[in-house]
Amino acid sequence: MERFEIVGGQKLYGEVGISGAKNSVLPLIAASILSEGKTHIRNCPKIYDVEVMTEIIKSLGGKAYFDGNTLILDTADLNGSELPEKLTGQIRASLFTVGPLLTRFGKAAMCLPGGCNIGKRPIDIHVAALREIGVGVTYGEYTTFRRYELEGKRVVLRFPSVGATENLMMASVKSRGITYIVNCAKEPEIIDLQNYLNLIGAKISGAGTDVITVEGVEKLYSAEVEFTPSPDRIEAGTFIFLGAACGGELEFSVPSLRNSLFIAKIVGNNACKIIQKDDKIYILKFIRPKKGFGKIVTAPYPGFPTDLQPQLVACASVADGMTVVEDSVFPERFGYVKELKKTGADLSVYANACVAVGRKTIAGACMSAADLRGGAAMVIAALAAEGKSIVGGIGHIDRGYDRIDEKLRKIGAKVARIEI
Ligand code: EPZ
């Protein structure tokens, strides 16, 4: 078991290295099942969820190994379509292998997937969409999927589910005719998946809009492909809220962040100034938030991301005013608040919202993470607090952040990873 020992109160300065997006590389690893060749995923974060996904690829007969920061996947000899429960039950992304297994082998079988402890994680949207295109599903604790002749269809998702959009894209690449995925998710990670699938011979367009079009093809290529996923906007956002909470000056080379909604929230609140260094790099010069962030409601992309909701609350704990954060995507995603309150933060949870009344100072405390982004919020609070904090349960943080303590020390944070 490990924990972070943190001493707060420092301003933070320096360049933040951002890894490839976790929520891009996980579906990309699943998508590599469709390629009967080698896939190189560059700038791939070395995180626990990637490790589990590579174990799934190996359990199906494939090879997966890192060469530096590049993950190499060889799925030429894949020979199975049943997923081992001890792996699928650990992460949500195991579910994203169903689409590619159906396309390649005509069937898939798995126990219900795991995932962060942030509320209910049903799979009904996935099941309904797959049935719509002709997949037979026996839905239960152990769920089996079988592909009959897949017809291209117009499928309307009842909610723009990220995973269901990705599963349907991969399940329909060889359908007869054209499949339209309407009310699909529009996250940048969906565009990454479209670009990778087209690299191996699929014909997909529309990712990033409300309708994705998948034109069925006879065959995919089995060439060796290299792919660089987008930088992780949620990791970058985590460091931006950290900077706003602690003060200082952080440098990012993530151009796509420039126009993101949460940057606008931070800049709008006068919590930072953006200094353009050149076309790629810019510096955020932080001053403690002048006022609270007002009311923010999370929403599917391009709305405010639910995956930054806990980090915003941690930052709002030391703003000079009130912030109300409502999570419309995962209404129960506030389990971390009781831990943050140990720092003296003035936080109250009502139904699917948290009210934060900012304080000039909060105090170090002993906290324990129970999910990935809630754990990140505890690290932010500990670094903004006066004095020493302990953050336990950091295995949850390591699921989605690649050596976050090393990146934090590089910008002057006092964080030690202690074996207990
Ligand atoms: C992806 O999860 C991300 N995970 C999550 O990131 C992210 O929070 C989420 O999208 C929303 O952006 C990965 O990409 C590996 P959804 P996913 O299907 O696909 C409900 C993180 O912190 N729903 O878009 O599982 C669901 O309960 C993680 O990096 C159904 O009701 O999310 C939720 O309320 C956490 N039935 C909403 O839709 C379904 O069949 C959004 O879920 C599927 C989803």
Coordinates of C-alpha atoms and ligand atoms in Angstrom, one line a residue:
M1 CA 0.0 0.0 0.0
E2 CA 1.2 3.5 -0.7
R3 CA 0.2 7.0 0.3
F4 CA 1.2 10.6 -0.5
E5 CA 2.6 12.8 2.3
I6 CA 2.1 16.4 1.2
V7 CA 3.2 19.7 2.7
G8 CA 1.0 22.5 1.3
G9 CA 1.3 26.3 1.0
Q10 CA 3.8 26.6 -1.9
K11 CA 3.2 28.5 -5.1
L12 CA 3.9 26.3 -8.1
Y13 CA 6.2 27.1 -11.1
G14 CA 7.4 25.3 -14.1
E15 CA 6.4 23.3 -17.2
V16 CA 3.8 20.5 -16.8
G17 CA 4.3 17.5 -19.1
I18 CA 0.9 16.1 -20.2
S19 CA 0.6 12.5 -21.2
G20 CA -1.6 11.0 -24.0
A21 CA -5.3 11.0 -23.0
K22 CA -6.3 8.1 -20.8
N23 CA -9.8 8.1 -22.3
S24 CA -8.3 8.0 -25.8
V25 CA -5.7 5.2 -25.2
L26 CA -8.1 2.9 -23.5
P27 CA -10.6 2.6 -26.5
L28 CA -7.6 2.6 -28.8
I29 CA -6.2 -0.5 -27.1
A30 CA -9.6 -2.1 -27.6
A31 CA -9.7 -1.0 -31.2
S32 CA -6.3 -2.6 -31.9
I33 CA -8.3 -5.9 -31.8
L34 CA -9.6 -5.0 -35.2
S35 CA -6.2 -4.7 -36.7
E36 CA -4.5 -8.0 -37.5
G37 CA -1.1 -6.3 -37.3
K38 CA 0.9 -4.1 -35.0
T39 CA -0.2 -0.8 -33.4
H40 CA 2.2 1.7 -31.8
I41 CA 0.5 4.2 -29.4
R42 CA 2.9 7.0 -28.7
N43 CA 3.0 9.1 -25.5
C44 CA 0.9 6.4 -23.9
P45 CA 0.5 7.0 -20.1
K46 CA 1.9 4.2 -17.9
I47 CA -1.2 3.9 -15.7
Y48 CA -3.0 1.0 -14.1
D49 CA -6.0 1.1 -16.4
V50 CA -3.7 0.7 -19.4
E51 CA -2.0 -2.2 -17.7
V52 CA -5.4 -4.0 -17.2
M53 CA -6.3 -3.4 -20.9
T54 CA -3.0 -4.8 -22.1
E55 CA -3.6 -7.8 -19.8
I56 CA -6.9 -8.3 -21.6
I57 CA -5.2 -8.2 -25.0
K58 CA -2.7 -10.8 -23.8
S59 CA -5.5 -13.0 -22.3
L60 CA -7.0 -13.0 -25.9
G61 CA -3.7 -14.3 -27.4
G62 CA -2.2 -10.9 -28.3
K63 CA 1.1 -9.2 -27.3
A64 CA 1.5 -5.9 -25.6
Y65 CA 4.6 -4.2 -24.3
F66 CA 6.1 -0.7 -23.8
D67 CA 9.1 0.6 -25.8
G68 CA 9.9 3.8 -23.9
N69 CA 6.6 5.8 -23.8
T70 CA 5.2 3.9 -26.8
L71 CA 2.8 1.0 -26.2
I72 CA 3.2 -1.7 -28.9
L73 CA 0.2 -4.0 -29.5
D74 CA 0.4 -7.1 -31.7
T75 CA -3.0 -8.6 -32.3
A76 CA -2.2 -10.8 -35.3
D77 CA -2.6 -14.0 -33.3
L78 CA -5.7 -13.1 -31.3
N79 CA -7.7 -16.3 -30.8
G80 CA -10.3 -15.7 -28.0
S81 CA -13.4 -13.6 -27.4
E82 CA -14.2 -14.4 -23.7
L83 CA -12.9 -11.8 -21.3
P84 CA -11.5 -13.0 -17.9
E85 CA -13.7 -11.7 -15.0
K86 CA -10.7 -10.9 -12.9
L87 CA -9.8 -8.3 -15.5
T88 CA -13.1 -7.0 -16.8
G89 CA -14.4 -6.3 -13.3
Q90 CA -11.6 -3.9 -12.6
I91 CA -12.2 -1.2 -15.2
R92 CA -15.0 0.3 -17.3
A93 CA -13.0 0.3 -20.5
S94 CA -13.1 -3.6 -20.6
L95 CA -16.6 -3.0 -22.0
F96 CA -15.1 -1.3 -25.0
T97 CA -13.6 -4.5 -26.3
V98 CA -17.1 -5.9 -27.1
G99 CA -17.5 -3.9 -30.4
P100 CA -14.2 -5.0 -31.9
L101 CA -14.6 -8.6 -30.7
L102 CA -18.0 -8.8 -32.4
T103 CA -16.5 -7.4 -35.6
R104 CA -13.5 -9.7 -35.6
F105 CA -14.9 -12.9 -34.1
G106 CA -18.6 -12.5 -34.3
K107 CA -19.0 -12.9 -30.6
A108 CA -18.0 -11.7 -27.1
A109 CA -18.7 -12.6 -23.5
M110 CA -17.9 -10.8 -20.3
C111 CA -19.0 -10.2 -16.7
L112 CA -20.3 -6.7 -16.0
P113 CA -17.4 -4.2 -16.2
G114 CA -15.9 -2.3 -13.2
G115 CA -15.1 1.4 -13.2
C116 CA -14.6 4.3 -10.8
N117 CA -16.8 4.4 -7.8
I118 CA -18.8 7.5 -8.9
G119 CA -22.3 6.2 -9.1
K120 CA -24.3 3.8 -11.2
R121 CA -22.5 2.5 -14.3
P122 CA -25.2 0.6 -16.3
I123 CA -24.6 -0.7 -19.8
D124 CA -28.2 -0.5 -21.2
I125 CA -27.3 2.2 -23.8
H126 CA -24.5 -0.1 -25.2
V127 CA -26.9 -3.1 -25.3
A128 CA -29.8 -1.2 -26.9
A129 CA -27.5 0.2 -29.6
L130 CA -25.8 -3.2 -30.4
R131 CA -29.2 -4.9 -30.6
E132 CA -30.4 -2.1 -33.0
I133 CA -27.7 -3.1 -35.5
G134 CA -28.5 -6.8 -35.2
V135 CA -26.4 -8.1 -32.3
G136 CA -27.9 -10.8 -30.1
V137 CA -27.3 -10.0 -26.4
T138 CA -28.1 -12.1 -23.4
Y139 CA -27.9 -9.3 -20.7
G140 CA -27.1 -10.2 -17.1
E141 CA -24.2 -10.6 -14.6
Y142 CA -22.5 -12.6 -17.4
T143 CA -23.4 -11.0 -20.7
T144 CA -22.9 -12.7 -24.1
F145 CA -23.0 -10.9 -27.5
R146 CA -23.4 -12.6 -30.9
R147 CA -23.2 -10.9 -34.3
Y148 CA -25.6 -12.1 -36.9
E149 CA -25.7 -10.3 -40.3
L150 CA -25.1 -6.7 -39.2
E151 CA -27.2 -4.2 -41.1
G152 CA -26.3 -0.5 -41.3
K153 CA -28.9 1.3 -39.3
R154 CA -29.8 4.8 -38.0
V155 CA -29.2 4.4 -34.2
V156 CA -30.3 7.2 -31.8
L157 CA -28.6 7.1 -28.4
R158 CA -30.9 8.2 -25.6
F159 CA -27.8 9.9 -24.0
P160 CA -24.5 10.8 -25.7
S161 CA -22.6 8.0 -23.9
V162 CA -18.9 8.1 -24.6
G163 CA -18.4 4.3 -24.3
A164 CA -21.6 3.4 -26.2
T165 CA -20.6 5.7 -29.1
E166 CA -17.1 4.0 -29.2
N167 CA -18.5 0.5 -29.0
L168 CA -21.0 1.1 -31.7
M169 CA -18.4 2.7 -34.0
M170 CA -16.2 -0.5 -33.6
A171 CA -19.1 -2.9 -33.9
S172 CA -20.3 -1.4 -37.2
V173 CA -17.1 -1.0 -39.2
K174 CA -18.0 -4.1 -41.3
S175 CA -21.8 -3.8 -41.2
R176 CA -23.5 -4.1 -44.6
G177 CA -24.5 -0.6 -45.6
I178 CA -24.1 2.6 -43.6
T179 CA -24.7 3.1 -39.8
Y180 CA -25.6 6.5 -38.5
I181 CA -24.9 7.1 -34.8
V182 CA -27.2 10.0 -33.8
N183 CA -26.9 11.9 -30.5
C184 CA -23.4 10.5 -30.2
A185 CA -20.7 11.7 -27.8
K186 CA -18.5 14.5 -29.2
E187 CA -15.5 14.3 -26.9
P188 CA -12.0 14.7 -28.6
E189 CA -11.3 11.1 -27.7
I190 CA -14.0 10.0 -30.1
I191 CA -12.2 11.9 -32.9
D192 CA -9.0 10.1 -32.0
L193 CA -10.8 6.7 -32.3
Q194 CA -12.3 7.7 -35.7
N195 CA -8.8 8.7 -36.9
Y196 CA -7.2 5.4 -35.7
L197 CA -10.0 3.2 -37.2
N198 CA -9.7 5.0 -40.6
L199 CA -5.9 4.4 -40.4
I200 CA -6.6 0.6 -40.4
G201 CA -9.2 0.9 -43.3
A202 CA -12.5 1.8 -41.8
K203 CA -14.6 4.5 -43.4
I204 CA -15.9 6.8 -40.5
S205 CA -16.8 10.5 -40.5
G206 CA -18.5 13.0 -38.3
A207 CA -16.7 12.4 -35.0
G208 CA -17.0 15.6 -32.9
T209 CA -20.5 16.3 -34.3
D210 CA -23.9 15.0 -33.4
V211 CA -24.0 12.3 -36.0
I212 CA -21.2 9.8 -36.8
T213 CA -21.4 7.9 -40.1
V214 CA -19.9 4.5 -40.4
E215 CA -19.7 3.1 -44.0
G216 CA -19.3 -0.7 -43.7
V217 CA -16.2 -2.1 -45.4
E218 CA -15.3 -5.6 -46.5
K219 CA -11.9 -5.8 -44.9
L220 CA -9.6 -3.8 -42.7
Y221 CA -5.8 -3.5 -43.2
S222 CA -3.4 -5.5 -41.1
A223 CA -0.6 -3.0 -41.7
E224 CA 1.7 -1.7 -38.9
V225 CA 0.3 1.6 -37.7
E226 CA 1.6 4.4 -35.4
F227 CA -0.8 6.7 -33.6
T228 CA -0.4 9.7 -31.3
P229 CA -3.4 10.3 -29.0
S230 CA -4.5 13.8 -28.1
P231 CA -2.9 15.2 -24.9
D232 CA -5.0 14.4 -21.8
R233 CA -7.3 17.5 -21.4
I234 CA -8.5 16.2 -18.0
E235 CA -4.9 15.8 -16.7
A236 CA -4.1 19.3 -18.0
G237 CA -7.3 20.7 -16.4
T238 CA -6.3 19.0 -13.1
F239 CA -3.0 20.9 -13.0
I240 CA -4.8 24.2 -14.0
F241 CA -7.2 23.9 -11.1
L242 CA -4.2 23.0 -8.9
G243 CA -2.4 26.2 -10.1
A244 CA -5.5 28.3 -9.5
A245 CA -5.8 26.9 -6.0
C246 CA -2.1 27.4 -5.1
G247 CA -0.9 30.4 -7.2
G248 CA 2.3 30.6 -9.3
E249 CA 2.9 30.2 -13.0
L250 CA 2.6 26.9 -15.0
E251 CA 3.6 26.3 -18.6
F252 CA 1.6 24.0 -20.9
S253 CA 2.1 22.9 -24.5
V254 CA -1.5 21.7 -25.1
P255 CA -2.8 24.0 -27.8
S256 CA -6.3 22.5 -27.8
L257 CA -6.7 23.7 -24.2
R258 CA -6.7 27.3 -25.3
N259 CA -10.4 27.4 -26.1
S260 CA -11.6 24.9 -23.5
L261 CA -14.6 25.9 -21.4
F262 CA -12.8 25.4 -18.1
I263 CA -10.0 27.7 -19.1
A264 CA -12.6 30.3 -19.7
K265 CA -14.0 29.7 -16.3
I266 CA -10.6 30.1 -14.7
V267 CA -9.7 33.1 -16.7
G268 CA -13.2 34.6 -16.3
N269 CA -12.8 34.4 -12.6
N270 CA -9.6 36.4 -12.9
A271 CA -7.8 33.5 -11.3
C272 CA -5.2 33.5 -14.0
K273 CA -3.8 35.4 -17.0
I274 CA -2.8 33.5 -20.2
I275 CA 0.6 34.6 -21.7
Q276 CA 1.1 33.2 -25.2
K277 CA 4.7 32.0 -25.5
D278 CA 4.5 30.8 -29.1
D279 CA 1.9 29.1 -31.1
K280 CA 2.1 25.9 -29.0
I281 CA 3.2 26.9 -25.5
Y282 CA 1.5 29.2 -23.2
I283 CA 1.8 30.2 -19.5
L284 CA -1.0 30.5 -17.0
K285 CA -0.1 33.1 -14.4
F286 CA -2.3 32.3 -11.4
I287 CA -3.6 34.6 -8.7
R288 CA -5.8 33.1 -6.0
P289 CA -9.4 33.1 -7.3
K290 CA -10.8 36.6 -6.7
K291 CA -14.3 35.2 -6.3
G292 CA -16.2 32.0 -6.5
F293 CA -16.9 30.4 -9.8
G294 CA -20.6 30.9 -9.6
K295 CA -22.8 28.0 -10.8
I296 CA -21.3 25.3 -13.0
V297 CA -23.3 22.3 -14.3
T298 CA -21.4 19.5 -15.8
A299 CA -22.5 18.2 -19.2
P300 CA -21.4 16.0 -22.1
Y301 CA -18.7 17.6 -24.3
P302 CA -18.3 20.5 -25.1
G303 CA -19.9 21.2 -21.7
F304 CA -17.9 21.4 -18.4
P305 CA -16.5 17.9 -18.0
T306 CA -17.7 15.7 -15.1
D307 CA -14.1 14.5 -14.8
L308 CA -13.0 17.9 -13.6
Q309 CA -15.9 18.4 -11.2
P310 CA -14.0 17.3 -8.1
Q311 CA -10.9 19.3 -9.0
L312 CA -13.1 22.4 -9.4
V313 CA -14.7 21.9 -5.9
A314 CA -11.2 21.6 -4.4
C315 CA -10.1 24.8 -6.0
A316 CA -13.4 26.6 -5.1
S317 CA -12.6 25.7 -1.4
V318 CA -10.0 28.4 -1.4
A319 CA -11.8 30.9 -3.7
D320 CA -13.0 34.2 -2.1
G321 CA -16.7 33.6 -2.7
M322 CA -19.3 30.9 -3.4
T323 CA -19.3 28.2 -6.1
V324 CA -22.2 25.8 -6.8
V325 CA -21.2 22.7 -8.8
E326 CA -24.0 20.4 -10.2
D327 CA -23.1 17.1 -11.8
S328 CA -25.7 16.2 -14.4
V329 CA -23.6 13.3 -15.8
F330 CA -22.8 11.4 -12.6
P331 CA -25.2 12.9 -10.0
E332 CA -23.7 10.8 -7.2
R333 CA -20.0 11.8 -7.9
F334 CA -19.5 13.6 -4.6
G335 CA -18.2 10.9 -2.3
Y336 CA -14.9 12.7 -2.0
V337 CA -16.5 15.8 -0.4
K338 CA -16.5 14.3 3.1
E339 CA -12.7 13.8 2.8
L340 CA -12.2 17.4 1.6
K341 CA -14.2 18.7 4.6
K342 CA -11.5 17.4 6.9
T343 CA -9.4 20.3 5.8
G344 CA -12.0 22.7 7.2
A345 CA -13.3 23.5 3.7
D346 CA -16.9 24.8 3.8
L347 CA -18.6 22.3 1.5
S348 CA -22.2 21.0 1.5
V349 CA -23.8 18.4 -0.8
Y350 CA -27.4 18.6 -1.8
A351 CA -28.8 15.9 -4.1
N352 CA -26.5 16.2 -7.2
A353 CA -24.8 19.5 -6.3
C354 CA -22.1 20.7 -4.0
V355 CA -22.0 24.3 -2.6
A356 CA -18.5 25.6 -1.7
V357 CA -18.1 28.8 0.3
G358 CA -14.4 29.6 -0.2
R359 CA -12.0 30.2 2.7
K360 CA -8.7 32.1 2.7
T361 CA -7.0 29.1 4.3
I362 CA -7.7 25.4 4.8
A363 CA -5.6 23.1 7.0
G364 CA -3.8 19.9 6.1
A365 CA -5.7 16.7 6.9
C366 CA -5.6 12.9 6.6
M367 CA -7.7 11.9 3.6
S368 CA -8.4 8.7 1.7
A369 CA -9.2 8.5 -2.0
A370 CA -12.0 6.1 -3.2
D371 CA -11.9 7.1 -6.9
L372 CA -9.6 8.6 -9.5
R373 CA -10.7 12.3 -9.8
G374 CA -11.8 12.5 -6.1
G375 CA -8.3 11.5 -5.2
A376 CA -6.9 14.2 -7.5
A377 CA -9.1 16.7 -5.7
M378 CA -7.6 15.7 -2.4
V379 CA -4.1 16.3 -3.7
I380 CA -5.2 19.8 -4.8
A381 CA -6.7 20.5 -1.4
A382 CA -3.6 19.2 0.4
L383 CA -1.3 21.4 -1.7
A384 CA -3.5 24.5 -1.2
A385 CA -3.7 23.8 2.6
E386 CA -1.5 25.1 5.3
G387 CA 0.6 22.3 6.8
K388 CA 0.9 18.6 6.3
S389 CA -1.6 16.2 4.7
I390 CA -1.8 12.5 4.0
V391 CA -3.7 11.2 1.0
G392 CA -4.3 7.4 1.1
G393 CA -5.8 5.1 -1.5
I394 CA -3.5 6.5 -4.2
G395 CA -3.9 3.4 -6.2
H396 CA -7.1 5.1 -7.5
I397 CA -5.0 8.1 -8.6
D398 CA -2.5 5.9 -10.3
R399 CA -5.3 4.4 -12.4
G400 CA -5.5 7.6 -14.5
Y401 CA -2.4 9.8 -13.7
D402 CA 1.1 8.7 -14.9
R403 CA 3.5 9.3 -12.0
I404 CA 1.6 12.4 -10.8
D405 CA 3.9 12.8 -7.8
E406 CA 7.0 13.2 -10.1
K407 CA 5.2 15.8 -12.2
L408 CA 4.2 17.7 -9.0
R409 CA 7.7 17.7 -7.6
K410 CA 9.0 19.1 -10.9
I411 CA 6.8 22.2 -10.3
G412 CA 7.9 22.7 -6.7
A413 CA 5.2 20.7 -4.8
K414 CA 6.3 18.9 -1.6
V415 CA 4.8 15.4 -2.3
A416 CA 6.4 12.2 -1.2
R417 CA 5.1 8.7 -2.2
I418 CA 5.5 6.6 1.0
E419 CA 5.2 2.8 1.2
I420 CA 3.1 1.8 4.3
Ligands
EPZ1 C1 -16.3 7.6 -20.1 O1 -17.0 6.7 -19.3 C2 -15.0 8.0 -19.3 N1 -14.3 6.7 -19.2 C3 -15.3 8.6 -18.0 O2 -14.1 8.9 -17.4 C4 -16.2 9.8 -18.2 O3 -16.5 10.3 -16.9 C5 -17.4 9.5 -18.9 O4 -17.1 8.9 -20.2 C6 -18.3 10.7 -19.3 O5 -17.5 11.6 -19.9 C7 -13.5 6.3 -20.2 O6 -13.6 6.8 -21.3 C8 -12.7 5.0 -19.9 P1 -20.8 7.4 -20.3 P2 -18.4 6.0 -19.8 O7 -21.2 6.2 -20.9 O8 -18.3 5.7 -21.2 C9 -24.9 6.8 -18.1 C10 -12.5 9.3 -15.7 O9 -12.6 9.9 -14.6 N2 -25.0 5.5 -18.9 O10 -20.6 8.6 -21.2 O11 -18.7 4.9 -18.9 C11 -23.8 6.7 -17.0 O12 -24.3 6.1 -15.9 C12 -13.7 8.4 -16.1 O13 -11.6 9.4 -16.5 C13 -26.1 4.7 -18.9 O14 -27.1 5.1 -18.2 O15 -19.4 7.2 -19.5 C14 -23.6 8.2 -16.8 O16 -24.5 8.7 -16.0 C15 -14.8 8.3 -15.1 N3 -26.1 3.6 -19.6 C16 -23.7 8.8 -18.2 O17 -24.5 7.8 -19.0 C17 -25.1 3.2 -20.4 O18 -25.2 2.1 -21.0 C18 -22.4 9.0 -19.0 O19 -21.8 7.8 -19.1 C19 -23.9 4.0 -20.4 C20 -23.9 5.2 -19.7

